[in-house]
Structures are given as structure tokens and as C-alpha cells.
Coordinates of C-alpha atoms in Angstrom, one line a residue:
M19 CA 66.3 41.8 46.3
V20 CA 64.4 42.4 43.1
S21 CA 61.4 40.2 42.6
P22 CA 61.2 38.0 39.4
M23 CA 58.0 39.9 38.4
A24 CA 59.7 43.3 38.6
F25 CA 62.7 41.9 36.7
L26 CA 60.5 40.6 33.9
L27 CA 58.7 43.9 33.8
F28 CA 62.0 45.8 33.4
I29 CA 63.0 43.5 30.5
A30 CA 59.7 44.0 28.8
V31 CA 60.0 47.8 29.1
L32 CA 63.6 47.7 27.8
V33 CA 62.7 45.5 24.8
S34 CA 59.7 47.8 24.0
A35 CA 62.0 50.9 24.2
L36 CA 64.5 49.3 21.9
H37 CA 61.7 48.4 19.4
I38 CA 60.4 52.0 19.4
S39 CA 63.9 53.4 19.0
S40 CA 64.5 51.1 16.0
Q41 CA 61.2 52.2 14.4
A42 CA 62.1 55.9 14.8
A43 CA 65.6 55.5 13.4
A44 CA 66.6 57.8 10.6
P45 CA 65.7 56.6 7.1
K46 CA 68.5 55.1 5.0
T47 CA 69.9 57.8 2.7
S48 CA 73.0 56.3 1.1
F49 CA 72.8 55.6 -2.6
E50 CA 73.3 51.8 -2.1
D51 CA 70.4 51.7 0.3
N52 CA 67.9 53.1 -2.0
F53 CA 69.0 52.8 -5.6
S54 CA 70.5 50.6 -8.3
I55 CA 72.4 51.7 -11.4
M56 CA 70.3 51.2 -14.6
F57 CA 73.0 51.5 -17.1
S58 CA 76.6 52.8 -17.7
G59 CA 77.9 52.4 -14.2
D60 CA 81.2 54.0 -15.2
H61 CA 79.3 57.2 -15.8
F62 CA 78.2 57.3 -12.1
K63 CA 80.3 58.8 -9.3
T64 CA 79.7 59.9 -5.7
S65 CA 81.3 62.5 -3.5
E66 CA 83.9 61.3 -1.0
D67 CA 81.3 61.3 1.8
G68 CA 78.8 59.4 -0.5
N69 CA 76.1 62.0 0.0
T70 CA 76.2 63.6 -3.5
W71 CA 75.8 61.6 -6.7
F72 CA 76.9 62.5 -10.2
L73 CA 75.6 61.3 -13.5
S74 CA 77.5 62.1 -16.7
L75 CA 76.7 62.1 -20.4
D76 CA 79.2 61.9 -23.2
K77 CA 78.9 61.1 -26.9
E78 CA 79.0 57.4 -26.1
T79 CA 76.3 57.1 -23.5
G80 CA 74.5 58.7 -20.5
C81 CA 73.7 57.1 -17.2
G82 CA 70.7 56.4 -14.9
F83 CA 69.6 55.0 -11.6
Q84 CA 66.3 53.7 -10.1
T85 CA 64.9 52.9 -6.7
K86 CA 65.1 49.3 -5.5
E87 CA 61.5 49.6 -4.2
R88 CA 58.2 50.5 -5.8
Y89 CA 55.7 52.9 -4.2
R90 CA 52.0 53.7 -4.7
F91 CA 51.2 57.2 -3.3
G92 CA 53.3 59.4 -1.0
W93 CA 55.8 62.2 -1.1
F94 CA 58.9 61.9 -3.1
S95 CA 61.7 64.5 -3.1
M96 CA 65.3 65.0 -4.4
K97 CA 67.7 67.8 -4.7
L98 CA 69.3 68.4 -8.1
K99 CA 71.8 70.7 -9.6
L100 CA 71.6 70.7 -13.4
V101 CA 74.3 70.8 -16.1
G102 CA 75.8 74.2 -16.4
G103 CA 77.0 76.2 -19.4
D104 CA 76.0 75.0 -22.9
S105 CA 73.6 72.2 -22.3
A106 CA 71.6 72.3 -25.5
G107 CA 70.2 68.9 -26.4
V108 CA 70.8 67.4 -23.0
V109 CA 67.9 66.2 -20.9
T110 CA 68.1 65.4 -17.2
A111 CA 65.1 63.4 -16.1
Y112 CA 63.7 62.7 -12.7
Y113 CA 60.5 60.6 -12.9
M114 CA 58.3 57.8 -11.6
C115 CA 57.4 54.8 -13.8
S116 CA 55.6 51.5 -13.3
E117 CA 58.0 49.6 -15.5
K118 CA 61.7 49.4 -15.6
E119 CA 62.0 49.3 -19.4
A120 CA 59.3 52.0 -20.1
G121 CA 57.0 49.4 -21.6
P122 CA 53.9 50.0 -23.7
E123 CA 51.4 49.8 -20.8
R124 CA 53.4 51.9 -18.3
D125 CA 52.2 54.7 -16.0
E126 CA 54.7 57.5 -15.7
V127 CA 55.1 60.9 -14.0
D128 CA 57.9 63.1 -15.4
F129 CA 60.1 65.9 -14.5
E130 CA 62.3 66.6 -17.5
F131 CA 64.9 69.5 -17.5
L132 CA 65.6 70.7 -21.0
G133 CA 69.1 72.1 -21.6
N134 CA 69.8 75.2 -23.6
R135 CA 72.5 77.3 -25.0
T136 CA 74.7 79.3 -22.6
G137 CA 72.8 82.3 -21.2
Q138 CA 69.4 80.9 -22.2
P139 CA 67.1 79.7 -19.4
Y140 CA 66.4 76.1 -18.7
L141 CA 62.9 74.8 -19.3
I142 CA 61.2 72.3 -17.1
Q143 CA 58.8 69.9 -18.8
T144 CA 56.3 67.7 -16.8
N145 CA 54.2 64.9 -18.3
V146 CA 51.8 62.2 -17.2
Y147 CA 51.3 58.8 -18.8
K148 CA 48.5 56.3 -18.3
N149 CA 48.7 52.8 -19.8
G150 CA 51.4 53.9 -22.1
V151 CA 49.7 57.0 -23.4
G152 CA 51.2 60.4 -22.7
G153 CA 50.7 63.7 -24.4
R154 CA 50.0 65.7 -21.2
E155 CA 53.0 68.0 -21.3
M156 CA 53.4 71.3 -19.6
R157 CA 56.5 73.5 -19.8
H158 CA 57.6 76.1 -17.3
M159 CA 60.4 78.6 -16.9
L160 CA 62.2 78.6 -13.5
W161 CA 62.7 81.7 -11.4
F162 CA 66.3 80.8 -10.6
D163 CA 69.3 79.3 -12.4
P164 CA 69.1 75.6 -11.6
T165 CA 72.8 75.1 -12.5
E166 CA 74.2 77.3 -9.7
E167 CA 73.1 75.4 -6.6
F168 CA 70.9 72.5 -5.5
H169 CA 67.1 72.9 -5.6
T170 CA 64.4 70.6 -4.4
Y171 CA 62.0 68.8 -6.9
S172 CA 59.1 66.9 -5.3
I173 CA 56.0 64.9 -6.2
L174 CA 52.9 64.6 -4.0
W175 CA 50.8 61.6 -5.1
N176 CA 47.6 60.4 -3.6
N177 CA 44.3 59.3 -5.0
H178 CA 43.0 62.9 -5.2
Q179 CA 45.8 64.8 -6.8
L180 CA 49.3 64.7 -8.3
V181 CA 51.3 67.8 -7.6
F182 CA 54.7 68.8 -9.0
F183 CA 56.7 71.0 -6.6
V184 CA 59.9 73.1 -7.1
D185 CA 61.3 74.2 -3.8
R186 CA 57.9 73.5 -2.2
V187 CA 56.2 75.8 -4.7
P188 CA 53.4 73.9 -6.6
I189 CA 54.0 74.4 -10.4
R190 CA 51.4 71.8 -11.7
V191 CA 48.3 70.2 -10.2
F192 CA 46.8 67.1 -11.9
K193 CA 43.5 66.4 -10.3
N194 CA 41.4 63.3 -9.8
N195 CA 38.3 64.7 -8.1
G196 CA 35.3 67.0 -8.8
D197 CA 32.1 66.2 -10.5
K198 CA 33.7 63.4 -12.4
K199 CA 36.8 61.3 -11.9
N200 CA 39.9 61.6 -14.1
D201 CA 40.1 58.5 -16.3
F202 CA 43.7 59.4 -17.1
F203 CA 44.8 59.6 -13.5
P204 CA 47.6 57.1 -12.7
N205 CA 46.5 55.5 -9.5
E206 CA 46.5 51.8 -10.1
K207 CA 50.1 50.8 -10.6
P208 CA 53.0 51.1 -8.1
M209 CA 56.0 53.0 -9.5
F210 CA 59.8 53.0 -9.2
L211 CA 61.6 56.3 -9.1
F212 CA 64.3 57.0 -11.7
S213 CA 66.8 59.6 -12.8
S214 CA 68.9 59.8 -15.9
I215 CA 70.8 62.0 -18.2
W216 CA 70.7 61.5 -21.9
N217 CA 71.0 63.1 -25.3
A218 CA 67.7 64.3 -26.9
D219 CA 68.9 66.9 -29.4
D220 CA 66.3 65.7 -31.9
W221 CA 63.6 67.5 -29.9
A222 CA 64.7 69.0 -26.5
T223 CA 66.1 72.4 -27.4
R224 CA 64.0 74.6 -29.8
G225 CA 62.3 71.5 -31.2
G226 CA 65.6 69.9 -32.2
L227 CA 67.1 72.9 -34.0
E228 CA 69.9 73.3 -31.4
K229 CA 72.2 70.2 -31.3
T230 CA 74.4 68.9 -28.5
N231 CA 77.9 70.4 -28.6
W232 CA 79.9 67.3 -27.8
K233 CA 83.1 69.5 -27.3
K234 CA 81.5 70.5 -24.0
A235 CA 81.1 66.9 -22.8
P236 CA 81.0 65.4 -20.3
F237 CA 77.7 66.9 -19.1
V238 CA 77.2 66.3 -15.4
S239 CA 74.1 66.5 -13.3
S240 CA 74.2 66.2 -9.5
Y241 CA 71.9 64.7 -6.9
K242 CA 71.5 64.5 -3.1
D243 CA 69.1 64.3 -0.2
F244 CA 66.6 61.8 -1.6
S245 CA 63.6 61.6 0.6
V246 CA 60.5 59.4 0.4
D247 CA 57.5 59.2 2.7
G248 CA 55.2 56.8 0.8
C249 CA 53.4 53.5 0.6
Q250 CA 56.1 50.9 -0.2
W251 CA 54.6 48.2 -2.4
E252 CA 54.2 44.7 -1.1
D253 CA 52.4 42.0 -3.0
P254 CA 49.6 41.4 -3.3
Y255 CA 48.3 44.7 -2.0
P256 CA 49.6 46.8 0.9
A257 CA 47.0 48.4 3.2
C258 CA 48.6 51.8 2.9
V259 CA 47.3 52.3 -0.7
S260 CA 43.7 52.6 0.6
T261 CA 42.5 55.9 1.9
T262 CA 43.0 55.5 5.6
T263 CA 44.1 59.1 6.5
K264 CA 46.8 57.4 8.6
Y265 CA 49.6 59.2 6.6
W266 CA 49.9 62.9 6.2
W267 CA 50.0 62.6 2.4
D268 CA 46.7 60.8 2.5
Q269 CA 44.8 63.1 4.8
Y270 CA 42.2 65.7 3.7
D271 CA 44.7 68.6 3.8
A272 CA 46.8 66.8 1.2
W273 CA 43.9 66.3 -1.2
H274 CA 44.0 70.0 -2.4
L275 CA 46.3 73.0 -2.2
N276 CA 46.2 75.1 0.9
D277 CA 45.7 78.9 0.7
D278 CA 49.4 79.7 0.6
Q279 CA 50.0 77.1 -2.0
K280 CA 47.2 78.5 -4.1
K281 CA 48.8 81.9 -4.0
D282 CA 52.1 80.4 -5.2
F283 CA 50.4 78.4 -7.8
A284 CA 48.6 81.4 -9.2
W285 CA 51.9 83.3 -9.5
V286 CA 53.4 80.4 -11.4
Q287 CA 50.4 80.3 -13.7
R288 CA 50.6 84.0 -14.5
N289 CA 54.4 84.2 -15.0
L290 CA 56.1 80.9 -15.8
V291 CA 53.9 78.7 -17.9
I292 CA 55.3 78.3 -21.5
Y293 CA 53.1 75.5 -22.7
D294 CA 49.9 73.8 -21.5
Y295 CA 48.4 71.0 -23.5
C296 CA 45.0 71.9 -22.1
K297 CA 45.1 75.1 -24.0
D298 CA 46.5 73.6 -27.3
V299 CA 43.3 73.5 -29.4
D300 CA 45.3 72.9 -32.5
R301 CA 46.7 69.7 -31.1
Y302 CA 43.5 68.8 -29.2
P303 CA 40.4 70.2 -31.0
K304 CA 38.5 68.2 -28.3
L305 CA 40.4 68.7 -25.1
P306 CA 41.1 65.7 -22.9
G307 CA 38.5 65.1 -20.2
E308 CA 40.8 65.9 -17.3
C309 CA 41.3 69.5 -18.6
S310 CA 37.8 70.3 -17.2
L311 CA 38.9 69.5 -13.6
S312 CA 39.9 72.6 -11.7
P313 CA 43.3 72.6 -9.9
W314 CA 41.8 74.9 -7.3
D315 CA 39.3 72.5 -5.9

């Protein structure tokens, strides 16, 4: 005979185990769980298993999607395979933005992949906006062909730094610490994540000299394995946006590059940087204040 107290204890343990199991369940990874189509749903397709997503661009329109949730701080990652062949004029964008319509007061963090003529390398442009003001572009070459297979593009965002990663290699560090704070650092507004493919042949390839060859359309970019470990926004103000060191992306080790990351970053700086606004004295005779903050700190 089992005593009532023992039976109640068994039920409590079982309920607790089920609760822990549900908390540890794998994150939702289907497109429908995480994203909504922004425009031109007929230009969006998925693989048969639903794990790979395709956006296409033709002369009529491109396509885009966005997360259903907003986040403020965390780790955000996606695998992309870019348009192959002659992709001049085509831009594939993977970015974060505080407003759905790219409004005049938006904060934004950009990966933009600039297409090129067949045989010429892709360029990757990153940019940061604060309250609708951008102009913080950097451009890099890649050390691989991003059209042949999937590669991982990630953003680490906390109140101390914003780091752009390609296959876990840091290619750009935008700091918010040191002797003075970075007044341009986007740390106040939660952001959605977006991706889109669109025609930008007025500027994207050789400053607009190379135009999109529409005979090559449709241009298709591919996506899979979206991953987010971040602070999901909840009005009026979720506790996770404060520095609590509860989350790995908010702990001291995530406030700066580690030694191995610094070696990788130094290699990128020596070999792959094409343009850095902090070195463009013709454009900025007085460099923006954040240019004085060292990415090595």
C-alpha cells in the first residue's frame, strides 16, 4: 500500500520533470515558427523538408522575410548560400532593424552581400545605423566562394560590443566601452531580424557601373539553420536587457574578443578589408567619435 503522502510526492516529482523537459526542448526552427513574409510571397519557396528557404529576385520584384519577435542583445546566426554566377547589381541582405518599414528613426545592423560579374569575388558590406543615421560602412572580401555552399553569418550584440562573424571568424568589432562611451552604439531599441534579396544596380557593383543582367534571372539566395540565443522583447522592459551575466552573451568573456578571436580578427584586418569609414578622411575630415575606440579592448 502506497501512502497518500508518497503518492503526492511522486506526482510532484513527475510534474517537475515534465516542466524541466519542456523547458529544455529544442528551439523551434521551422520557417513558420520564427518568420513572416515581408513581401512577394510568390518569390519564396522551401525545400521539401522545410529546412531550407529560398528567396528569388526577378525584374518585377524581390522578396524578404522577418522574425515575428523582437530582440535586444544576444547571439543571432543564419546559414546562407548566395546567388551564383553573374550576380552584378543584386544585393542579398541579412540584418537587424528596430522598425519594419526602415523608418527615419531606426536603429539597424547590416550584413549586405554585393553581387558581381561571373568570376569576380563577392564583397560583404556591414553597416550600423543609430536613430536613422548610417554612414558606418565597412567592406570586406571573403576567403571562400559564398555561392558554392552554405556559410554561417552571425551577430553578437551586447551593451559592450557588436561583433560581425563569418563562420565564427570576427570580421568587424563595433565597441561601446573604453574611456568614453560610443554615442552611436545601438543599444536602446529592440530589433527584428530580416533578410531580403533586391536589385541595387544603381550602387552595389562598381558604384553602379555594372548593371543587373535580367537575362540571368531569377536570382536565388538560400537560407537555413536560423539560430537565436537572445533577449526576446516583452513590453514594457524585459529583465534580460540589463547586464545580469545570466546569459553567456552578457558575461564578461563576451564583452571583448578572446585571444584566438583576436588572431583571426588581425588576419582579417591585414588581408580582407577593402573599405573602412574610419580611415576615409576625405569623407570624414573629422572622424566619428567611435573611431577612437579600440576593437582590441
